[in-house]
């Protein structure tokens, strides 16, 4: 394994990649609302994502022993001791940042954290996790991501959750839903082996891709609505639309692909990409430095 591959594996499988996307998505909300609060919430989101995703990888590898010599599973198994260390670092850091958060944010995070732990830990009968029940996995992902990057930062800034907040959260939900479907398509073999019913297994691959496309364009429609009613300024609306169109192209190009660099690298990377484009187009990038 050459240096570039090792570095890429570290960046993706340590969950730094997805954690950066989560934290940037929170900052995007601040930028969209033209207010950067004096808050540790983005740092909490980064460290909590680091913790949860590494715990998920550590537990999940035990559920796919038949595939543990293939692709990403082989990498995860090889470096599982490293993942435990990253999870520990993320857990300690998130506990530290959690202490300084506003009370209402802490309450909402108890809900998000409870769902997350039930998602990753085998606490149900037959060593099952909440994600191992039919058709529930994708909805849990969408709900928790929407709560973390949409609802909570909106409430943190606005001190309430109104109709505009609901529209903002819906945009994030449709986006996360759209990029998660290709992962279920890729994992159809593993989910079939584990007896887990997913959207692609239920409605087929073609309809699943079409659903993903529709969800992306609904997210773009939400951006248009938020721009017209004033939550987004014109430039943020343009930037997010560009980001979602790039995401649409990457979803289409995912057909027939299996390599995890494409999924955990590029598709998961659209979370950070959309956030970066939105922040840059908002004109508030200078407030972050």
PDB file of C-alpha atoms in Angstrom:
ATOM      1  CA  UNK A   1       0.000   0.000   0.000  1.00  0.00           C
ATOM      2  CA  UNK A   2       1.607   3.286  -1.080  1.00  0.00           C
ATOM      3  CA  UNK A   3       1.649   6.505   0.910  1.00  0.00           C
ATOM      4  CA  UNK A   4      -1.284   8.099  -0.948  1.00  0.00           C
ATOM      5  CA  UNK A   5      -3.487   5.059  -0.324  1.00  0.00           C
ATOM      6  CA  UNK A   6      -2.536   4.999   3.345  1.00  0.00           C
ATOM      7  CA  UNK A   7      -3.279   8.701   3.706  1.00  0.00           C
ATOM      8  CA  UNK A   8      -6.602   8.333   1.880  1.00  0.00           C
ATOM      9  CA  UNK A   9      -7.601   5.370   4.038  1.00  0.00           C
ATOM     10  CA  UNK A  10      -6.728   7.291   7.175  1.00  0.00           C
ATOM     11  CA  UNK A  11      -8.697  10.354   6.087  1.00  0.00           C
ATOM     12  CA  UNK A  12     -11.816   8.392   5.099  1.00  0.00           C
ATOM     13  CA  UNK A  13     -11.870   5.508   7.579  1.00  0.00           C
ATOM     14  CA  UNK A  14     -10.894   7.596  10.599  1.00  0.00           C
ATOM     15  CA  UNK A  15     -14.179   9.403   9.790  1.00  0.00           C
ATOM     16  CA  UNK A  16     -12.416  12.778   9.643  1.00  0.00           C
ATOM     17  CA  UNK A  17     -13.872  13.211   6.142  1.00  0.00           C
ATOM     18  CA  UNK A  18     -17.523  12.838   7.159  1.00  0.00           C
ATOM     19  CA  UNK A  19     -16.938  14.777  10.408  1.00  0.00           C
ATOM     20  CA  UNK A  20     -15.633  17.779   8.457  1.00  0.00           C
ATOM     21  CA  UNK A  21     -18.746  17.675   6.270  1.00  0.00           C
ATOM     22  CA  UNK A  22     -21.018  17.635   9.316  1.00  0.00           C
ATOM     23  CA  UNK A  23     -19.248  20.567  10.987  1.00  0.00           C
ATOM     24  CA  UNK A  24     -19.215  22.622   7.774  1.00  0.00           C
ATOM     25  CA  UNK A  25     -22.947  21.999   7.327  1.00  0.00           C
ATOM     26  CA  UNK A  26     -23.560  23.610  10.727  1.00  0.00           C
ATOM     27  CA  UNK A  27     -21.450  26.605   9.710  1.00  0.00           C
ATOM     28  CA  UNK A  28     -23.477  26.813   6.483  1.00  0.00           C
ATOM     29  CA  UNK A  29     -26.616  27.257   8.590  1.00  0.00           C
ATOM     30  CA  UNK A  30     -24.930  30.103  10.480  1.00  0.00           C
ATOM     31  CA  UNK A  31     -23.872  31.698   7.193  1.00  0.00           C
ATOM     32  CA  UNK A  32     -27.364  31.328   5.686  1.00  0.00           C
ATOM     33  CA  UNK A  33     -28.856  33.080   8.717  1.00  0.00           C
ATOM     34  CA  UNK A  34     -26.146  35.783   8.576  1.00  0.00           C
ATOM     35  CA  UNK A  35     -25.027  35.081  12.114  1.00  0.00           C
ATOM     36  CA  UNK A  36     -21.958  33.266  13.414  1.00  0.00           C
ATOM     37  CA  UNK A  37     -22.639  32.621  17.117  1.00  0.00           C
ATOM     38  CA  UNK A  38     -19.907  32.260  19.709  1.00  0.00           C
ATOM     39  CA  UNK A  39     -20.555  28.547  19.944  1.00  0.00           C
ATOM     40  CA  UNK A  40     -18.676  25.272  20.255  1.00  0.00           C
ATOM     41  CA  UNK A  41     -21.474  23.461  18.443  1.00  0.00           C
ATOM     42  CA  UNK A  42     -19.529  22.911  15.162  1.00  0.00           C
ATOM     43  CA  UNK A  43     -16.640  21.459  17.186  1.00  0.00           C
ATOM     44  CA  UNK A  44     -19.057  19.252  19.098  1.00  0.00           C
ATOM     45  CA  UNK A  45     -20.577  18.010  15.826  1.00  0.00           C
ATOM     46  CA  UNK A  46     -17.139  17.245  14.398  1.00  0.00           C
ATOM     47  CA  UNK A  47     -15.988  15.275  17.456  1.00  0.00           C
ATOM     48  CA  UNK A  48     -19.333  13.506  18.007  1.00  0.00           C
ATOM     49  CA  UNK A  49     -19.383  12.412  14.354  1.00  0.00           C
ATOM     50  CA  UNK A  50     -15.838  11.111  14.767  1.00  0.00           C
ATOM     51  CA  UNK A  51     -16.976   9.127  17.804  1.00  0.00           C
ATOM     52  CA  UNK A  52     -20.205   7.686  16.370  1.00  0.00           C
ATOM     53  CA  UNK A  53     -18.901   6.737  12.928  1.00  0.00           C
ATOM     54  CA  UNK A  54     -15.885   4.951  14.361  1.00  0.00           C
ATOM     55  CA  UNK A  55     -18.066   3.072  16.857  1.00  0.00           C
ATOM     56  CA  UNK A  56     -20.324   2.151  13.940  1.00  0.00           C
ATOM     57  CA  UNK A  57     -17.369   0.785  11.947  1.00  0.00           C
ATOM     58  CA  UNK A  58     -16.020  -1.187  14.923  1.00  0.00           C
ATOM     59  CA  UNK A  59     -19.387  -2.801  15.683  1.00  0.00           C
ATOM     60  CA  UNK A  60     -20.416  -3.164  12.045  1.00  0.00           C
ATOM     61  CA  UNK A  61     -17.374  -5.191  10.993  1.00  0.00           C
ATOM     62  CA  UNK A  62     -18.552  -7.977  13.315  1.00  0.00           C
ATOM     63  CA  UNK A  63     -21.842  -8.155  11.401  1.00  0.00           C
ATOM     64  CA  UNK A  64     -20.222  -8.809   8.010  1.00  0.00           C
ATOM     65  CA  UNK A  65     -17.657 -11.504   8.728  1.00  0.00           C
ATOM     66  CA  UNK A  66     -18.358 -13.166   5.365  1.00  0.00           C
ATOM     67  CA  UNK A  67     -17.187  -9.998   3.607  1.00  0.00           C
ATOM     68  CA  UNK A  68     -14.363  -8.967   5.955  1.00  0.00           C
ATOM     69  CA  UNK A  69     -11.653  -9.695   3.382  1.00  0.00           C
ATOM     70  CA  UNK A  70     -13.279  -7.466   0.748  1.00  0.00           C
ATOM     71  CA  UNK A  71     -12.661  -3.772   0.052  1.00  0.00           C
ATOM     72  CA  UNK A  72     -13.461  -1.380   2.881  1.00  0.00           C
ATOM     73  CA  UNK A  73     -14.205  -4.208   5.294  1.00  0.00           C
ATOM     74  CA  UNK A  74     -10.634  -5.479   5.019  1.00  0.00           C
ATOM     75  CA  UNK A  75      -9.263  -1.992   5.722  1.00  0.00           C
ATOM     76  CA  UNK A  76     -11.578  -1.500   8.695  1.00  0.00           C
ATOM     77  CA  UNK A  77     -10.680  -4.882  10.181  1.00  0.00           C
ATOM     78  CA  UNK A  78      -6.961  -4.241   9.740  1.00  0.00           C
ATOM     79  CA  UNK A  79      -7.096  -0.871  11.510  1.00  0.00           C
ATOM     80  CA  UNK A  80      -9.843  -1.532  14.051  1.00  0.00           C
ATOM     81  CA  UNK A  81      -7.471  -0.741  16.956  1.00  0.00           C
ATOM     82  CA  UNK A  82      -6.869   2.664  15.370  1.00  0.00           C
ATOM     83  CA  UNK A  83     -10.624   3.181  15.049  1.00  0.00           C
ATOM     84  CA  UNK A  84     -11.064   2.516  18.762  1.00  0.00           C
ATOM     85  CA  UNK A  85      -8.500   5.246  19.461  1.00  0.00           C
ATOM     86  CA  UNK A  86     -10.247   7.721  17.124  1.00  0.00           C
ATOM     87  CA  UNK A  87     -13.595   6.894  18.747  1.00  0.00           C
ATOM     88  CA  UNK A  88     -12.104   7.528  22.187  1.00  0.00           C
ATOM     89  CA  UNK A  89     -10.653  10.870  21.103  1.00  0.00           C
ATOM     90  CA  UNK A  90     -13.950  11.889  19.510  1.00  0.00           C
ATOM     91  CA  UNK A  91     -15.946  10.790  22.553  1.00  0.00           C
ATOM     92  CA  UNK A  92     -13.792  12.730  25.021  1.00  0.00           C
ATOM     93  CA  UNK A  93     -13.760  15.838  22.824  1.00  0.00           C
ATOM     94  CA  UNK A  94     -17.527  15.774  22.260  1.00  0.00           C
ATOM     95  CA  UNK A  95     -18.128  15.453  26.026  1.00  0.00           C
ATOM     96  CA  UNK A  96     -15.913  18.488  26.587  1.00  0.00           C
ATOM     97  CA  UNK A  97     -17.674  20.650  23.971  1.00  0.00           C
ATOM     98  CA  UNK A  98     -21.131  19.448  25.025  1.00  0.00           C
ATOM     99  CA  UNK A  99     -20.650  21.023  28.464  1.00  0.00           C
ATOM    100  CA  UNK A 100     -20.507  24.549  27.009  1.00  0.00           C
ATOM    101  CA  UNK A 101     -23.569  24.316  24.748  1.00  0.00           C
ATOM    102  CA  UNK A 102     -26.873  26.121  25.424  1.00  0.00           C
ATOM    103  CA  UNK A 103     -29.416  24.166  27.466  1.00  0.00           C
ATOM    104  CA  UNK A 104     -31.964  23.818  24.628  1.00  0.00           C
ATOM    105  CA  UNK A 105     -29.255  22.462  22.306  1.00  0.00           C
ATOM    106  CA  UNK A 106     -28.189  19.962  24.977  1.00  0.00           C
ATOM    107  CA  UNK A 107     -31.762  18.670  25.271  1.00  0.00           C
ATOM    108  CA  UNK A 108     -32.101  18.118  21.529  1.00  0.00           C
ATOM    109  CA  UNK A 109     -28.719  16.395  21.457  1.00  0.00           C
ATOM    110  CA  UNK A 110     -29.919  13.886  24.034  1.00  0.00           C
ATOM    111  CA  UNK A 111     -32.539  12.793  21.471  1.00  0.00           C
ATOM    112  CA  UNK A 112     -29.985  12.690  18.650  1.00  0.00           C
ATOM    113  CA  UNK A 113     -27.454  10.837  20.794  1.00  0.00           C
ATOM    114  CA  UNK A 114     -29.993   8.275  21.967  1.00  0.00           C
ATOM    115  CA  UNK A 115     -31.042   7.441  18.425  1.00  0.00           C
ATOM    116  CA  UNK A 116     -27.417   7.300  17.293  1.00  0.00           C
ATOM    117  CA  UNK A 117     -26.395   4.851  19.998  1.00  0.00           C
ATOM    118  CA  UNK A 118     -29.394   2.599  19.291  1.00  0.00           C
ATOM    119  CA  UNK A 119     -28.383   2.767  15.604  1.00  0.00           C
ATOM    120  CA  UNK A 120     -24.811   1.580  16.157  1.00  0.00           C
ATOM    121  CA  UNK A 121     -24.977  -0.670  19.240  1.00  0.00           C
ATOM    122  CA  UNK A 122     -26.453  -4.223  19.171  1.00  0.00           C
ATOM    123  CA  UNK A 123     -28.863  -3.730  22.076  1.00  0.00           C
ATOM    124  CA  UNK A 124     -31.859  -5.632  20.700  1.00  0.00           C
ATOM    125  CA  UNK A 125     -32.693  -9.336  20.536  1.00  0.00           C
ATOM    126  CA  UNK A 126     -30.378 -11.546  18.446  1.00  0.00           C
ATOM    127  CA  UNK A 127     -27.564  -8.985  18.666  1.00  0.00           C
ATOM    128  CA  UNK A 128     -29.459  -6.557  16.436  1.00  0.00           C
ATOM    129  CA  UNK A 129     -29.035  -2.824  16.116  1.00  0.00           C
ATOM    130  CA  UNK A 130     -31.878  -0.428  15.348  1.00  0.00           C
ATOM    131  CA  UNK A 131     -30.520  -0.164  11.807  1.00  0.00           C
ATOM    132  CA  UNK A 132     -30.928  -3.928  11.351  1.00  0.00           C
ATOM    133  CA  UNK A 133     -34.721  -3.706  11.314  1.00  0.00           C
ATOM    134  CA  UNK A 134     -36.379  -3.600   7.893  1.00  0.00           C
ATOM    135  CA  UNK A 135     -36.525  -0.245   6.068  1.00  0.00           C
ATOM    136  CA  UNK A 136     -35.652   1.832   9.135  1.00  0.00           C
ATOM    137  CA  UNK A 137     -31.936   2.450   8.507  1.00  0.00           C
ATOM    138  CA  UNK A 138     -32.227   5.223   5.941  1.00  0.00           C
ATOM    139  CA  UNK A 139     -34.942   7.079   7.866  1.00  0.00           C
ATOM    140  CA  UNK A 140     -32.814   7.081  11.014  1.00  0.00           C
ATOM    141  CA  UNK A 141     -29.871   8.503   9.069  1.00  0.00           C
ATOM    142  CA  UNK A 142     -32.018  11.208   7.483  1.00  0.00           C
ATOM    143  CA  UNK A 143     -33.701  12.168  10.761  1.00  0.00           C
ATOM    144  CA  UNK A 144     -30.500  12.429  12.780  1.00  0.00           C
ATOM    145  CA  UNK A 145     -28.555  14.312  10.109  1.00  0.00           C
ATOM    146  CA  UNK A 146     -31.468  16.736   9.661  1.00  0.00           C
ATOM    147  CA  UNK A 147     -31.638  17.270  13.404  1.00  0.00           C
ATOM    148  CA  UNK A 148     -27.889  17.835  13.745  1.00  0.00           C
ATOM    149  CA  UNK A 149     -27.172  20.056  10.714  1.00  0.00           C
ATOM    150  CA  UNK A 150     -30.580  21.634  10.175  1.00  0.00           C
ATOM    151  CA  UNK A 151     -32.900  21.884  13.153  1.00  0.00           C
ATOM    152  CA  UNK A 152     -30.455  22.386  16.040  1.00  0.00           C
ATOM    153  CA  UNK A 153     -28.252  25.113  14.475  1.00  0.00           C
ATOM    154  CA  UNK A 154     -31.386  26.909  13.235  1.00  0.00           C
ATOM    155  CA  UNK A 155     -32.830  26.908  16.765  1.00  0.00           C
ATOM    156  CA  UNK A 156     -29.467  27.915  18.217  1.00  0.00           C
ATOM    157  CA  UNK A 157     -29.399  31.071  16.060  1.00  0.00           C
ATOM    158  CA  UNK A 158     -33.107  31.941  15.841  1.00  0.00           C
ATOM    159  CA  UNK A 159     -34.065  30.813  19.382  1.00  0.00           C
ATOM    160  CA  UNK A 160     -37.188  29.202  17.896  1.00  0.00           C
ATOM    161  CA  UNK A 161     -38.269  26.856  15.122  1.00  0.00           C
ATOM    162  CA  UNK A 162     -40.714  28.432  12.685  1.00  0.00           C
ATOM    163  CA  UNK A 163     -42.068  27.665   9.201  1.00  0.00           C
ATOM    164  CA  UNK A 164     -38.831  28.832   7.593  1.00  0.00           C
ATOM    165  CA  UNK A 165     -36.900  26.493   9.890  1.00  0.00           C
ATOM    166  CA  UNK A 166     -39.123  23.609   8.823  1.00  0.00           C
ATOM    167  CA  UNK A 167     -38.426  24.400   5.166  1.00  0.00           C
ATOM    168  CA  UNK A 168     -34.693  24.639   5.873  1.00  0.00           C
ATOM    169  CA  UNK A 169     -34.730  21.281   7.662  1.00  0.00           C
ATOM    170  CA  UNK A 170     -36.735  19.700   4.823  1.00  0.00           C
ATOM    171  CA  UNK A 171     -34.115  20.796   2.295  1.00  0.00           C
ATOM    172  CA  UNK A 172     -31.387  19.088   4.311  1.00  0.00           C
ATOM    173  CA  UNK A 173     -33.518  15.966   4.752  1.00  0.00           C
ATOM    174  CA  UNK A 174     -34.139  15.561   1.021  1.00  0.00           C
ATOM    175  CA  UNK A 175     -30.429  16.046   0.299  1.00  0.00           C
ATOM    176  CA  UNK A 176     -29.282  13.472   2.865  1.00  0.00           C
ATOM    177  CA  UNK A 177     -31.992  11.036   1.736  1.00  0.00           C
ATOM    178  CA  UNK A 178     -30.860  11.383  -1.891  1.00  0.00           C
ATOM    179  CA  UNK A 179     -27.179  10.658  -1.231  1.00  0.00           C
ATOM    180  CA  UNK A 180     -27.922   7.766   1.143  1.00  0.00           C
ATOM    181  CA  UNK A 181     -29.922   5.714  -1.382  1.00  0.00           C
ATOM    182  CA  UNK A 182     -26.822   4.909  -3.532  1.00  0.00           C
ATOM    183  CA  UNK A 183     -25.140   3.476  -0.418  1.00  0.00           C
ATOM    184  CA  UNK A 184     -28.083   1.109   0.072  1.00  0.00           C
ATOM    185  CA  UNK A 185     -27.819   0.157  -3.612  1.00  0.00           C
ATOM    186  CA  UNK A 186     -24.129  -0.601  -3.207  1.00  0.00           C
ATOM    187  CA  UNK A 187     -24.752  -2.587  -0.017  1.00  0.00           C
ATOM    188  CA  UNK A 188     -27.632  -4.637  -1.386  1.00  0.00           C
ATOM    189  CA  UNK A 189     -25.546  -7.824  -1.263  1.00  0.00           C
ATOM    190  CA  UNK A 190     -24.566  -7.306   2.387  1.00  0.00           C
ATOM    191  CA  UNK A 191     -28.103  -6.307   3.406  1.00  0.00           C
ATOM    192  CA  UNK A 192     -29.493  -9.363   1.644  1.00  0.00           C
ATOM    193  CA  UNK A 193     -27.035 -11.590   3.498  1.00  0.00           C
ATOM    194  CA  UNK A 194     -28.108 -10.031   6.817  1.00  0.00           C
ATOM    195  CA  UNK A 195     -31.784 -10.260   5.900  1.00  0.00           C
ATOM    196  CA  UNK A 196     -32.336  -6.493   6.129  1.00  0.00           C
ATOM    197  CA  UNK A 197     -34.983  -5.030   3.840  1.00  0.00           C
ATOM    198  CA  UNK A 198     -34.007  -1.698   2.263  1.00  0.00           C
ATOM    199  CA  UNK A 199     -35.558   0.609  -0.324  1.00  0.00           C
ATOM    200  CA  UNK A 200     -33.465  -0.804  -3.221  1.00  0.00           C
ATOM    201  CA  UNK A 201     -34.331  -4.375  -2.220  1.00  0.00           C
ATOM    202  CA  UNK A 202     -38.010  -3.467  -2.052  1.00  0.00           C
ATOM    203  CA  UNK A 203     -38.526  -1.287  -5.156  1.00  0.00           C
ATOM    204  CA  UNK A 204     -35.537  -2.247  -7.317  1.00  0.00           C
ATOM    205  CA  UNK A 205     -32.423  -0.420  -8.466  1.00  0.00           C
ATOM    206  CA  UNK A 206     -33.908   1.685 -11.284  1.00  0.00           C
ATOM    207  CA  UNK A 207     -36.707   3.073  -9.138  1.00  0.00           C
ATOM    208  CA  UNK A 208     -34.263   3.701  -6.313  1.00  0.00           C
ATOM    209  CA  UNK A 209     -32.014   5.784  -8.554  1.00  0.00           C
ATOM    210  CA  UNK A 210     -35.039   7.689  -9.873  1.00  0.00           C
ATOM    211  CA  UNK A 211     -36.154   8.358  -6.303  1.00  0.00           C
ATOM    212  CA  UNK A 212     -32.702   9.727  -5.485  1.00  0.00           C
ATOM    213  CA  UNK A 213     -32.831  12.073  -8.499  1.00  0.00           C
ATOM    214  CA  UNK A 214     -36.292  13.299  -7.531  1.00  0.00           C
ATOM    215  CA  UNK A 215     -35.168  13.998  -3.978  1.00  0.00           C
ATOM    216  CA  UNK A 216     -32.231  16.102  -5.174  1.00  0.00           C
ATOM    217  CA  UNK A 217     -34.513  18.219  -7.352  1.00  0.00           C
ATOM    218  CA  UNK A 218     -36.958  18.636  -4.464  1.00  0.00           C
ATOM    219  CA  UNK A 219     -34.000  19.913  -2.407  1.00  0.00           C
ATOM    220  CA  UNK A 220     -33.276  22.415  -5.207  1.00  0.00           C
ATOM    221  CA  UNK A 221     -36.949  23.453  -5.129  1.00  0.00           C
ATOM    222  CA  UNK A 222     -36.621  23.992  -1.372  1.00  0.00           C
ATOM    223  CA  UNK A 223     -33.581  26.205  -2.008  1.00  0.00           C
ATOM    224  CA  UNK A 224     -35.625  28.259  -4.479  1.00  0.00           C
ATOM    225  CA  UNK A 225     -38.424  28.680  -1.927  1.00  0.00           C
ATOM    226  CA  UNK A 226     -35.984  29.667   0.823  1.00  0.00           C
ATOM    227  CA  UNK A 227     -34.392  32.205  -1.529  1.00  0.00           C
ATOM    228  CA  UNK A 228     -37.738  33.791  -2.445  1.00  0.00           C
ATOM    229  CA  UNK A 229     -38.887  34.111   1.161  1.00  0.00           C
ATOM    230  CA  UNK A 230     -35.558  35.550   2.303  1.00  0.00           C
ATOM    231  CA  UNK A 231     -33.850  32.883   4.420  1.00  0.00           C
ATOM    232  CA  UNK A 232     -31.198  32.524   1.708  1.00  0.00           C
ATOM    233  CA  UNK A 233     -29.774  35.486  -0.113  1.00  0.00           C
ATOM    234  CA  UNK A 234     -29.572  35.183  -3.890  1.00  0.00           C
ATOM    235  CA  UNK A 235     -25.935  34.087  -3.953  1.00  0.00           C
ATOM    236  CA  UNK A 236     -26.389  31.303  -1.393  1.00  0.00           C
ATOM    237  CA  UNK A 237     -29.326  30.027  -3.441  1.00  0.00           C
ATOM    238  CA  UNK A 238     -27.177  29.924  -6.566  1.00  0.00           C
ATOM    239  CA  UNK A 239     -24.295  28.249  -4.723  1.00  0.00           C
ATOM    240  CA  UNK A 240     -26.444  25.529  -3.174  1.00  0.00           C
ATOM    241  CA  UNK A 241     -28.133  24.834  -6.486  1.00  0.00           C
ATOM    242  CA  UNK A 242     -24.707  24.334  -8.081  1.00  0.00           C
ATOM    243  CA  UNK A 243     -23.725  22.016  -5.227  1.00  0.00           C
ATOM    244  CA  UNK A 244     -26.876  19.937  -5.592  1.00  0.00           C
ATOM    245  CA  UNK A 245     -26.465  19.662  -9.366  1.00  0.00           C
ATOM    246  CA  UNK A 246     -22.930  18.341  -8.827  1.00  0.00           C
ATOM    247  CA  UNK A 247     -24.397  15.877  -6.327  1.00  0.00           C
ATOM    248  CA  UNK A 248     -26.991  14.795  -8.882  1.00  0.00           C
ATOM    249  CA  UNK A 249     -24.199  14.091 -11.393  1.00  0.00           C
ATOM    250  CA  UNK A 250     -22.221  12.062  -8.825  1.00  0.00           C
ATOM    251  CA  UNK A 251     -25.290   9.980  -7.964  1.00  0.00           C
ATOM    252  CA  UNK A 252     -25.826   9.193 -11.649  1.00  0.00           C
ATOM    253  CA  UNK A 253     -22.165   8.279 -12.061  1.00  0.00           C
ATOM    254  CA  UNK A 254     -22.348   5.910  -9.067  1.00  0.00           C
ATOM    255  CA  UNK A 255     -24.224   3.316 -11.151  1.00  0.00           C
ATOM    256  CA  UNK A 256     -22.265   0.077 -11.286  1.00  0.00           C
ATOM    257  CA  UNK A 257     -19.543   1.320  -8.951  1.00  0.00           C
ATOM    258  CA  UNK A 258     -18.510  -0.550  -5.797  1.00  0.00           C
ATOM    259  CA  UNK A 259     -15.243   1.049  -4.677  1.00  0.00           C
ATOM    260  CA  UNK A 260     -15.680   2.773  -1.333  1.00  0.00           C
ATOM    261  CA  UNK A 261     -13.514   5.722  -2.325  1.00  0.00           C
ATOM    262  CA  UNK A 262     -16.364   6.757  -4.599  1.00  0.00           C
ATOM    263  CA  UNK A 263     -19.036   6.361  -1.917  1.00  0.00           C
ATOM    264  CA  UNK A 264     -17.367   7.269   1.382  1.00  0.00           C
ATOM    265  CA  UNK A 265     -15.056   9.616  -0.489  1.00  0.00           C
ATOM    266  CA  UNK A 266     -16.998  11.430  -3.216  1.00  0.00           C
ATOM    267  CA  UNK A 267     -20.660  10.908  -2.282  1.00  0.00           C
ATOM    268  CA  UNK A 268     -20.125  11.542   1.423  1.00  0.00           C
ATOM    269  CA  UNK A 269     -17.894  14.401   0.322  1.00  0.00           C
ATOM    270  CA  UNK A 270     -20.882  16.178  -1.224  1.00  0.00           C
ATOM    271  CA  UNK A 271     -21.956  17.095   2.323  1.00  0.00           C
ATOM    272  CA  UNK A 272     -18.795  19.174   2.724  1.00  0.00           C
ATOM    273  CA  UNK A 273     -18.858  20.332  -0.902  1.00  0.00           C
ATOM    274  CA  UNK A 274     -22.380  21.758  -0.720  1.00  0.00           C
ATOM    275  CA  UNK A 275     -21.554  23.449   2.589  1.00  0.00           C
ATOM    276  CA  UNK A 276     -18.320  24.983   1.276  1.00  0.00           C
ATOM    277  CA  UNK A 277     -19.989  26.321  -1.854  1.00  0.00           C
ATOM    278  CA  UNK A 278     -22.838  27.772   0.192  1.00  0.00           C
ATOM    279  CA  UNK A 279     -20.465  29.417   2.688  1.00  0.00           C
ATOM    280  CA  UNK A 280     -18.290  30.893  -0.081  1.00  0.00           C
ATOM    281  CA  UNK A 281     -21.308  32.195  -2.021  1.00  0.00           C
ATOM    282  CA  UNK A 282     -22.788  33.688   1.162  1.00  0.00           C
ATOM    283  CA  UNK A 283     -19.967  36.214   1.315  1.00  0.00           C
ATOM    284  CA  UNK A 284     -19.430  35.412   4.999  1.00  0.00           C
ATOM    285  CA  UNK A 285     -16.286  33.304   4.657  1.00  0.00           C
ATOM    286  CA  UNK A 286     -14.229  36.101   6.204  1.00  0.00           C
ATOM    287  CA  UNK A 287     -16.224  35.843   9.435  1.00  0.00           C
ATOM    288  CA  UNK A 288     -14.812  32.372  10.070  1.00  0.00           C
ATOM    289  CA  UNK A 289     -11.212  33.578  10.299  1.00  0.00           C
TER     290      UNK A 289
END
